[in-house]
Tab-separated table of C-alpha atoms in Angstrom:
chain	number	residue	atom	x	y	z
A	1	MET	CA	8.882	88.761	23.826
A	2	THR	CA	6.424	88.244	27.031
A	3	ILE	CA	5.116	84.975	27.840
A	4	ASP	CA	3.131	84.525	30.876
A	5	SER	CA	4.807	81.649	32.472
A	6	LYS	CA	3.565	82.482	35.968
A	7	SER	CA	0.147	81.168	35.479
A	8	GLY	CA	1.442	78.380	33.341
A	9	SER	CA	-1.318	79.191	30.747
A	10	GLY	CA	1.139	80.313	28.148
A	11	ARG	CA	-1.112	83.290	27.140
A	12	GLY	CA	0.791	86.678	26.339
A	13	THR	CA	-0.089	89.928	26.932
A	14	GLY	CA	-1.797	92.334	24.323
A	15	ARG	CA	1.535	93.767	23.711
A	16	GLY	CA	3.659	90.956	23.877
A	17	ILE	CA	1.299	89.204	21.095
A	18	ALA	CA	1.293	92.330	18.762
A	19	LEU	CA	5.059	92.667	19.429
A	20	ALA	CA	5.687	88.973	18.705
A	21	ALA	CA	3.862	89.428	15.325
A	22	VAL	CA	5.797	92.573	14.202
A	23	ARG	CA	9.207	90.798	15.089
A	24	GLY	CA	8.222	87.928	13.214
A	25	LEU	CA	6.896	89.558	10.165
A	26	ALA	CA	10.061	91.772	10.054
A	27	LEU	CA	12.214	88.349	10.461
A	28	SER	CA	10.441	86.722	7.747
A	29	LEU	CA	10.925	89.822	5.227
A	30	VAL	CA	14.523	90.206	6.057
A	31	SER	CA	15.577	86.615	6.649
A	32	LEU	CA	14.173	85.050	3.501
A	33	PRO	CA	16.286	87.248	0.942
A	34	GLY	CA	19.417	87.055	3.197
A	35	ALA	CA	19.478	83.694	3.539
A	36	VAL	CA	18.886	83.114	-0.186
A	37	LEU	CA	21.580	85.829	-1.093
A	38	CYS	CA	24.220	84.068	1.366
A	39	PHE	CA	23.559	80.503	0.356
A	40	VAL	CA	23.841	81.437	-3.526
A	41	LEU	CA	26.952	83.457	-2.889
A	42	SER	CA	28.648	80.528	-0.868
A	43	VAL	CA	27.736	77.897	-3.040
A	44	VAL	CA	29.019	79.818	-6.253
A	45	SER	CA	32.080	81.157	-4.430
A	46	ILE	CA	33.032	77.608	-3.359
A	47	ALA	CA	32.279	76.078	-6.620
A	48	LEU	CA	34.846	78.673	-8.126
A	49	ILE	CA	37.602	77.479	-5.541
A	50	PRO	CA	39.308	74.862	-8.158
A	51	ILE	CA	39.902	77.630	-10.734
A	52	GLY	CA	41.228	79.884	-8.087
A	53	VAL	CA	38.662	82.690	-8.088
A	54	GLY	CA	36.916	81.154	-5.019
A	55	ILE	CA	40.276	81.263	-3.245
A	56	VAL	CA	39.888	85.052	-3.002
A	57	THR	CA	36.352	85.509	-2.812
A	58	THR	CA	35.186	82.692	-0.294
A	59	PRO	CA	36.606	84.415	2.647
A	60	TYR	CA	34.711	87.396	2.108
A	61	VAL	CA	31.561	85.524	1.450
A	62	LEU	CA	31.877	83.288	4.509
A	63	GLN	CA	32.745	86.520	6.687
A	64	GLY	CA	29.272	87.881	5.228
A	65	VAL	CA	27.606	84.547	6.254
A	66	ARG	CA	28.950	84.790	9.854
A	67	ALA	CA	27.966	88.370	10.267
A	68	PHE	CA	24.049	87.402	9.017
A	69	ALA	CA	24.146	84.360	11.485
A	70	ASN	CA	25.779	86.548	14.306
A	71	GLY	CA	22.952	88.945	13.692
A	72	ARG	CA	20.350	86.304	14.089
A	73	ARG	CA	22.080	85.355	17.299
A	74	VAL	CA	21.766	88.684	18.415
A	75	LEU	CA	17.802	88.749	17.697
A	76	ALA	CA	17.494	85.342	19.302
A	77	ALA	CA	18.841	86.591	22.526
A	78	GLU	CA	17.188	89.942	22.726
A	79	TRP	CA	13.694	89.062	21.200
A	80	GLY	CA	13.404	85.145	22.210
A	81	GLY	CA	15.640	84.804	25.239
A	82	VAL	CA	17.533	82.164	23.394
A	83	ARG	CA	21.371	82.026	23.584
A	84	ILE	CA	23.105	80.536	20.603
A	85	PRO	CA	26.717	81.103	21.266
A	86	PRO	CA	29.016	81.696	18.330
A	87	THR	CA	31.782	79.050	17.866
A	88	TYR	CA	34.031	79.954	15.155
A	89	ARG	CA	37.771	79.274	15.275
A	90	PRO	CA	39.941	82.091	14.824
A	91	VAL	CA	41.801	82.659	11.684
A	92	PRO	CA	45.144	84.154	11.907
A	93	GLU	CA	45.345	87.744	10.752
A	94	ASP	CA	48.288	87.108	8.886
A	95	ALA	CA	47.060	84.046	6.926
A	96	ASN	CA	46.901	84.399	3.126
A	97	PRO	CA	43.902	83.864	0.974
A	98	TRP	CA	44.578	80.300	0.730
A	99	GLY	CA	45.128	79.591	4.432
A	100	ARG	CA	41.890	81.834	5.198
A	101	THR	CA	39.946	80.097	2.843
A	102	PHE	CA	40.595	76.240	3.905
A	103	GLY	CA	40.925	77.618	7.469
A	104	MET	CA	37.301	78.783	7.341
A	105	LEU	CA	35.960	75.735	5.415
A	106	GLY	CA	37.775	73.630	8.013
A	107	ASP	CA	35.872	74.865	10.800
A	108	PRO	CA	32.650	73.005	11.555
A	109	ALA	CA	30.947	76.026	12.572
A	110	THR	CA	31.027	77.180	8.881
A	111	TRP	CA	29.075	74.220	7.689
A	112	ARG	CA	26.818	74.400	10.181
A	113	ASP	CA	26.013	78.057	8.939
A	114	LEU	CA	25.904	76.873	5.476
A	115	ARG	CA	23.170	74.008	6.742
A	116	TRP	CA	21.224	76.704	8.469
A	117	LEU	CA	20.730	79.164	5.303
A	118	PRO	CA	18.545	76.668	3.723
A	119	VAL	CA	16.518	75.841	6.817
A	120	ASP	CA	16.092	79.746	7.609
A	121	MET	CA	14.707	80.310	4.126
A	122	THR	CA	11.957	77.568	4.347
A	123	ALA	CA	10.904	76.353	7.761
A	124	GLY	CA	12.563	79.330	9.355
A	125	PHE	CA	10.686	81.531	7.088
A	126	VAL	CA	7.259	79.965	7.979
A	127	THR	CA	8.005	79.753	11.639
A	128	ALA	CA	8.534	83.434	11.535
A	129	LEU	CA	5.781	84.549	9.269
A	130	LEU	CA	3.081	82.507	11.201
A	131	PRO	CA	2.718	84.686	14.292
A	132	ALA	CA	1.847	87.623	11.845
A	133	VAL	CA	-0.367	85.635	10.042
A	134	LEU	CA	-2.201	84.191	12.977
A	135	LEU	CA	-2.761	87.595	14.156
A	136	LEU	CA	-3.776	89.493	10.970
A	137	TYR	CA	-5.704	86.731	9.271
A	138	PRO	CA	-8.556	87.064	11.947
A	139	LEU	CA	-8.744	91.029	10.911
A	140	GLU	CA	-9.892	89.941	7.624
A	141	GLY	CA	-12.659	87.420	8.965
A	142	LEU	CA	-13.766	90.162	11.221
A	143	ALA	CA	-13.937	92.743	8.158
A	144	ILE	CA	-15.860	90.114	6.382
A	145	ALA	CA	-18.718	89.786	9.092
A	146	VAL	CA	-19.109	93.671	9.445
A	147	GLY	CA	-19.611	94.072	5.531
A	148	LEU	CA	-16.701	93.256	3.530
A	149	TRP	CA	-18.295	90.352	2.135
A	150	ARG	CA	-20.696	92.555	-0.063
A	151	VAL	CA	-17.700	93.472	-2.095
A	152	LEU	CA	-16.152	90.257	-2.512
A	153	PRO	CA	-16.731	87.677	-5.254
A	154	GLU	CA	-19.620	85.293	-4.902
A	155	GLY	CA	-18.537	81.916	-3.026
A	156	TYR	CA	-15.591	83.466	-1.484
A	157	TRP	CA	-13.557	81.134	1.046
A	158	TYR	CA	-12.397	82.515	4.319
A	159	GLY	CA	-10.825	79.432	6.071
A	160	PHE	CA	-13.115	76.395	5.640
A	161	VAL	CA	-16.155	78.955	5.503
A	162	ARG	CA	-17.762	79.669	2.125
A	163	VAL	CA	-19.030	83.347	2.288
A	164	THR	CA	-22.239	83.765	0.104
A	165	GLY	CA	-24.117	86.124	2.473
A	166	GLN	CA	-24.413	87.885	5.899
A	167	GLY	CA	-25.137	84.266	7.634
A	168	SER	CA	-22.000	82.714	6.394
A	169	ALA	CA	-20.033	86.221	7.015
A	170	LEU	CA	-21.074	85.704	10.413
A	171	GLY	CA	-19.696	82.260	10.420
A	172	ALA	CA	-16.491	83.774	8.927
A	173	GLY	CA	-16.308	86.328	12.138
A	174	ALA	CA	-16.790	83.460	14.471
A	175	LEU	CA	-13.887	81.712	12.929
A	176	ALA	CA	-11.762	84.737	13.171
A	177	LEU	CA	-12.741	84.990	16.796
A	178	ALA	CA	-11.622	81.435	17.248
A	179	LEU	CA	-8.151	82.352	15.513
A	180	LEU	CA	-7.954	85.088	17.709
A	181	PHE	CA	-8.171	83.370	20.517
A	182	LEU	CA	-5.543	80.840	19.426
A	183	ALA	CA	-3.458	83.823	18.787
A	184	HIS	CA	-3.682	84.682	22.173
A	185	PHE	CA	-2.196	81.509	23.260
A	186	PHE	CA	0.388	80.692	20.393
A	187	VAL	CA	1.806	83.827	18.806
A	188	PRO	CA	4.584	84.409	21.342
A	189	ARG	CA	5.248	80.649	21.555
A	190	LEU	CA	5.605	80.397	17.599
A	191	LEU	CA	8.010	83.322	17.601
A	192	HIS	CA	10.172	81.267	20.189
A	193	GLY	CA	9.747	78.134	18.362
A	194	HIS	CA	11.664	80.029	15.430
A	195	PHE	CA	14.564	81.101	17.626
A	196	LEU	CA	14.713	77.295	19.080
A	197	LEU	CA	14.710	75.975	15.344
A	198	THR	CA	17.485	78.221	14.866
A	199	ARG	CA	19.483	77.131	17.650
A	200	ALA	CA	18.957	73.519	16.885
A	201	VAL	CA	20.658	73.992	13.354
A	202	LEU	CA	22.935	76.911	14.212
A	203	GLY	CA	24.343	76.102	17.565
A	204	SER	CA	27.099	73.722	18.428
A	205	PRO	CA	25.870	70.192	18.924
A	206	GLY	CA	28.166	69.789	22.187
A	207	GLY	CA	26.191	72.729	23.725
A	208	GLU	CA	27.627	75.323	26.041
A	209	LEU	CA	29.810	72.842	27.559
A	210	ALA	CA	31.742	72.170	24.743
A	211	GLU	CA	32.078	75.798	23.869
A	212	ARG	CA	33.225	76.555	27.375
A	213	VAL	CA	35.904	73.902	26.950
A	214	ARG	CA	36.831	75.679	23.561
A	215	VAL	CA	37.177	79.161	25.371
A	216	LEU	CA	38.998	77.724	28.129
A	217	THR	CA	41.465	76.058	25.929
A	218	GLU	CA	42.033	79.215	23.769
A	219	THR	CA	42.502	81.278	26.721
A	220	ARG	CA	44.992	78.996	28.353
A	221	ARG	CA	47.084	79.101	25.172
A	222	ASP	CA	46.966	82.978	24.827
A	223	ALA	CA	47.825	83.036	28.586
A	224	VAL	CA	51.076	80.858	27.641
A	225	ASP	CA	51.666	82.887	24.861
A	226	THR	CA	51.538	86.214	26.620
A	227	SER	CA	53.561	84.996	29.449
A	228	ALA	CA	56.315	83.803	27.260
A	229	ALA	CA	56.108	87.117	25.067
A	230	GLU	CA	56.302	89.191	28.592
A	231	LEU	CA	59.352	87.088	29.676
A	232	ARG	CA	61.330	87.819	26.234
A	233	ARG	CA	60.314	91.431	26.621
A	234	ILE	CA	61.871	91.659	29.930
A	235	GLU	CA	64.906	89.756	28.962
A	236	ARG	CA	65.463	91.978	26.256
A	237	ASP	CA	64.969	95.207	28.317
A	238	LEU	CA	67.557	93.939	30.648
A	239	HIS	CA	69.930	93.032	27.918
A	240	ASP	CA	69.414	96.071	25.818
A	241	GLY	CA	68.992	98.684	28.875
A	242	ALA	CA	70.154	98.397	32.455
A	243	GLN	CA	72.593	95.554	31.850
A	244	ALA	CA	74.575	97.368	29.279
A	245	ARG	CA	74.438	100.577	31.429
A	246	LEU	CA	75.862	98.587	34.347
A	247	VAL	CA	78.689	97.165	32.089
A	248	ALA	CA	79.347	100.464	31.145
A	249	VAL	CA	79.813	101.749	34.404
A	250	GLY	CA	82.060	98.869	35.152
A	251	MET	CA	84.320	99.820	32.186
A	252	ASP	CA	84.364	103.410	33.323
A	253	LEU	CA	85.349	102.598	36.905
A	254	GLY	CA	88.284	100.333	35.273
A	255	THR	CA	89.596	103.523	33.421
A	256	ILE	CA	89.123	105.636	36.125
A	257	GLU	CA	91.259	103.293	38.268
A	258	ALA	CA	94.106	103.454	35.458
A	259	LEU	CA	93.648	107.560	35.023
A	260	LEU	CA	93.364	108.332	38.929
A	261	ASP	CA	97.229	109.131	39.460
A	262	THR	CA	98.198	110.322	35.675
A	263	ASP	CA	95.024	112.286	34.635
A	264	PRO	CA	92.532	113.354	37.555
A	265	ALA	CA	90.800	115.665	35.455
A	266	LYS	CA	89.854	113.018	32.906
A	267	ALA	CA	89.070	110.546	35.876
A	268	LYS	CA	86.651	113.192	37.468
A	269	GLU	CA	84.789	113.212	34.080
A	270	LEU	CA	84.402	109.642	33.702
A	271	ILE	CA	83.365	109.554	37.456
A	272	ALA	CA	80.414	111.810	36.543
A	273	GLN	CA	79.527	109.814	33.735
A	274	ALA	CA	79.568	106.401	35.765
A	275	ARG	CA	77.205	108.409	38.107
A	276	ARG	CA	74.822	109.222	35.315
A	277	SER	CA	75.034	105.970	34.003
A	278	SER	CA	73.918	104.155	37.224
A	279	VAL	CA	71.276	106.728	37.889
A	280	GLU	CA	69.866	105.923	34.170
A	281	ALA	CA	70.269	102.160	34.745
A	282	LEU	CA	68.380	102.604	38.412
A	283	ALA	CA	65.561	104.406	36.459
A	284	GLU	CA	65.075	101.757	33.872
A	285	LEU	CA	65.098	99.014	36.398
A	286	ARG	CA	62.395	100.843	38.298
A	287	GLU	CA	60.207	101.240	35.188
A	288	LEU	CA	60.777	97.489	34.480
A	289	VAL	CA	59.663	96.796	37.744
A	290	ARG	CA	56.729	98.882	37.273
A	291	GLY	CA	55.824	97.045	34.196
A	292	ILE	CA	55.932	93.833	36.015
A	293	HIS	CA	54.026	94.566	38.570
A	294	PRO	CA	53.832	98.140	39.955
A	295	PRO	CA	54.502	98.155	43.873
A	296	VAL	CA	51.720	100.516	44.247
A	297	LEU	CA	49.267	97.887	42.982
A	298	ALA	CA	50.704	95.112	45.269
A	299	GLU	CA	50.729	97.636	48.372
A	300	ARG	CA	47.825	99.944	48.093
A	301	GLY	CA	45.262	98.095	45.341
A	302	LEU	CA	44.052	98.636	41.799
A	303	GLY	CA	42.272	102.177	42.717
A	304	ASP	CA	45.277	103.924	43.915
A	305	ALA	CA	47.248	102.212	41.258
A	306	VAL	CA	45.017	103.667	38.475
A	307	ARG	CA	45.334	106.860	40.242
A	308	ALA	CA	49.044	106.839	40.202
A	309	LEU	CA	48.983	105.974	36.461
A	310	ALA	CA	46.534	108.741	35.676
A	311	LEU	CA	48.796	111.122	37.468
A	312	ARG	CA	51.558	110.194	34.937
A	313	LEU	CA	49.370	110.939	31.810
A	314	PRO	CA	50.076	114.008	29.880
A	315	VAL	CA	46.238	114.566	29.197
A	316	ALA	CA	43.906	115.576	32.096
A	317	THR	CA	42.319	112.582	33.588
A	318	GLU	CA	39.261	112.130	36.321
A	319	VAL	CA	39.591	108.799	38.135
A	320	SER	CA	36.310	107.615	40.157
A	321	VAL	CA	36.813	104.566	42.282
A	322	ASP	CA	34.022	102.663	44.101
A	323	LEU	CA	35.648	99.288	45.238
A	324	PRO	CA	34.683	98.106	48.546
A	325	GLY	CA	37.620	95.769	49.104
A	326	ARG	CA	40.215	94.156	46.664
A	327	ALA	CA	40.322	91.395	44.473
A	328	GLN	CA	42.760	88.832	44.158
A	329	ALA	CA	46.083	89.782	42.866
A	330	PRO	CA	46.125	88.099	39.227
A	331	VAL	CA	42.690	89.953	38.664
A	332	GLU	CA	43.960	93.422	39.972
A	333	SER	CA	47.029	93.022	37.671
A	334	ALA	CA	45.021	91.898	34.506
A	335	ALA	CA	42.742	94.801	35.333
A	336	TYR	CA	45.303	97.412	35.920
A	337	PHE	CA	47.358	96.458	32.588
A	338	ALA	CA	43.922	96.502	30.779
A	339	VAL	CA	43.635	100.257	31.795
A	340	SER	CA	47.324	100.911	31.163
A	341	GLU	CA	46.939	99.533	27.789
A	342	VAL	CA	43.601	101.616	26.926
A	343	LEU	CA	45.162	104.825	28.304
A	344	THR	CA	48.292	104.310	26.237
A	345	ASN	CA	46.260	103.811	23.036
A	346	ALA	CA	43.822	106.680	24.160
A	347	VAL	CA	47.166	109.193	24.710
A	348	LYS	CA	48.889	107.917	21.412
A	349	HIS	CA	46.000	107.608	18.765
A	350	SER	CA	42.696	109.270	20.225
A	351	GLY	CA	43.913	112.831	20.139
A	352	ALA	CA	41.761	113.517	23.283
A	353	ASP	CA	42.269	116.165	25.859
A	354	ARG	CA	40.297	114.692	28.536
A	355	VAL	CA	39.946	110.882	29.991
A	356	TRP	CA	37.433	109.823	32.491
A	357	ILE	CA	38.184	106.300	34.425
A	358	ASP	CA	35.475	104.885	36.522
A	359	LEU	CA	36.068	101.757	38.550
A	360	HIS	CA	33.432	100.082	40.574
A	361	HIS	CA	32.182	96.460	41.553
A	362	THR	CA	28.605	95.131	41.251
A	363	ASP	CA	26.733	92.125	41.044
A	364	GLY	CA	29.868	90.266	41.229
A	365	HIS	CA	31.869	91.799	38.647
A	366	LEU	CA	34.649	94.355	38.544
A	367	ARG	CA	33.554	96.872	36.111
A	368	ILE	CA	36.086	99.455	34.725
A	369	GLY	CA	35.027	102.099	32.344
A	370	VAL	CA	37.704	104.535	30.220
A	371	THR	CA	36.129	107.352	28.104
A	372	ASP	CA	37.912	109.986	26.261
A	373	ASN	CA	36.760	112.943	23.935
A	374	GLY	CA	38.976	112.004	21.086
A	375	ARG	CA	38.529	111.277	17.376
A	376	GLY	CA	37.212	107.840	17.992
A	377	GLY	CA	37.869	104.991	15.564
A	378	ALA	CA	39.291	102.309	18.002
A	379	VAL	CA	38.611	98.864	16.958
A	380	ILE	CA	39.516	95.435	18.470
A	381	GLY	CA	41.535	93.435	16.267
A	382	ALA	CA	43.781	94.503	12.938
A	383	GLY	CA	46.810	93.949	15.445
A	384	SER	CA	45.608	96.818	17.804
A	385	GLY	CA	46.679	96.605	21.623
A	386	LEU	CA	43.035	95.739	22.332
A	387	THR	CA	43.290	92.639	20.969
A	388	GLY	CA	45.928	91.633	23.405
A	389	VAL	CA	43.904	93.267	26.299
A	390	GLU	CA	41.020	91.039	25.282
A	391	ARG	CA	42.965	87.892	25.394
A	392	ARG	CA	44.303	88.839	28.648
A	393	LEU	CA	41.020	89.329	30.381
A	394	GLY	CA	39.748	86.188	28.739
A	395	THR	CA	41.834	83.952	30.969
A	396	PHE	CA	39.473	85.547	33.857
A	397	ASP	CA	36.451	85.089	31.893
A	398	GLY	CA	36.655	88.951	31.579
A	399	VAL	CA	35.432	90.637	28.731
A	400	LEU	CA	36.137	94.118	26.662
A	401	ALA	CA	33.421	95.936	24.835
A	402	VAL	CA	34.700	99.024	22.762
A	403	SER	CA	32.216	101.769	21.554
A	404	SER	CA	34.084	104.235	19.207
A	405	PRO	CA	32.523	105.917	16.372
A	406	ALA	CA	33.959	108.331	14.023
A	407	GLY	CA	34.442	111.464	15.816
A	408	GLY	CA	34.247	109.888	19.224
A	409	PRO	CA	33.901	109.763	21.884
A	410	THR	CA	35.516	106.537	22.756
A	411	MET	CA	34.150	104.071	25.198
A	412	VAL	CA	36.022	100.910	26.568
A	413	THR	CA	34.340	98.840	28.988
A	414	VAL	CA	36.019	96.235	30.910
A	415	GLU	CA	34.455	93.432	33.035
A	416	ILE	CA	35.682	90.653	34.982
A	417	PRO	CA	33.877	88.354	37.391
A	418	CYS	CA	35.128	88.413	40.549
A	419	ALA	CA	34.662	88.593	44.478
A	420	LEU	CA	36.299	91.535	46.827
A	421	SER	CA	37.857	90.563	49.971
């Protein structure tokens, strides 16, 4: 939507007026049946909870309401420049229908959605339709002025003008011109007002600050959980891998000491076995250290670490790096493990034979794109590794976007706000 704010007059361009009218008309045609359907289904489903049926249906209905509301959030941002951040509490993936139902009903954002639906089907419908009416209604008046009045019934009313002949028809035309003049000022603003109304009802009462606090709280909890899980993994790998092999080496050495004089051949065999065990233990320790923080990442930075990672992949991989400096170590580490997880998924699940990685820094953001020519179908959620990547990036205000239609290609984009040194 275009609003001429430079002049301070609030006038819209001709294209902006027409676009606002078309968008308002489309909104009114889609939102009214959508809001009515969502509201009726929600009321019926919640009413059926006492007899058990609603326990099963309510999560699906509320998910549909959320999708409808999120669609409006997208349109508000793209068409009106009005940002309405979603504030839904996450529902545990392994929750049963009872937990999902009451978890969603216990979320204040759910009740804001339900309150918004009747507002959207009434005041929202009117404010969306008005821009189109204000632009189209004058066309009727102009048509009456140029001769349409002849086929209309006697005493036809156009606004407050009763059309009985050519003279009154010209009056209708004058009224139409006045309405067009008003449309020049108000059509884009009316559509903007519709989105402001949507934000007033649908948005969090605490505004963006409250949403920011909630996101930081969740990402801090995710970071703590991730660190604890990582620590357990390291302890498990040490216990089951390197530690067990080093214990075996010690036992072999004890046996060798006992057999050295009585059975030299067996002792030599055990020495060779102990050597193999020590080599394997050293390799496992190196892999473990690489998994904690690769030395190449610490010494040479993210670009070279990703190049080294690409060299170990079983598929052809092209890496493009344009980083004039280095980010802070925690940011580099998060970005590296995000790329590592995405590449692991690509190798395991995509069926791709080529992967392209692009790293660059622009506008204060580190941006990483990973594209493969596989079969597609990657999604965030449903227990995928991408969910863990998204949570880890959230600690740094980073975002993860996935485009993976069926048949491919898959494009994963990582963006982390940071400065390079």
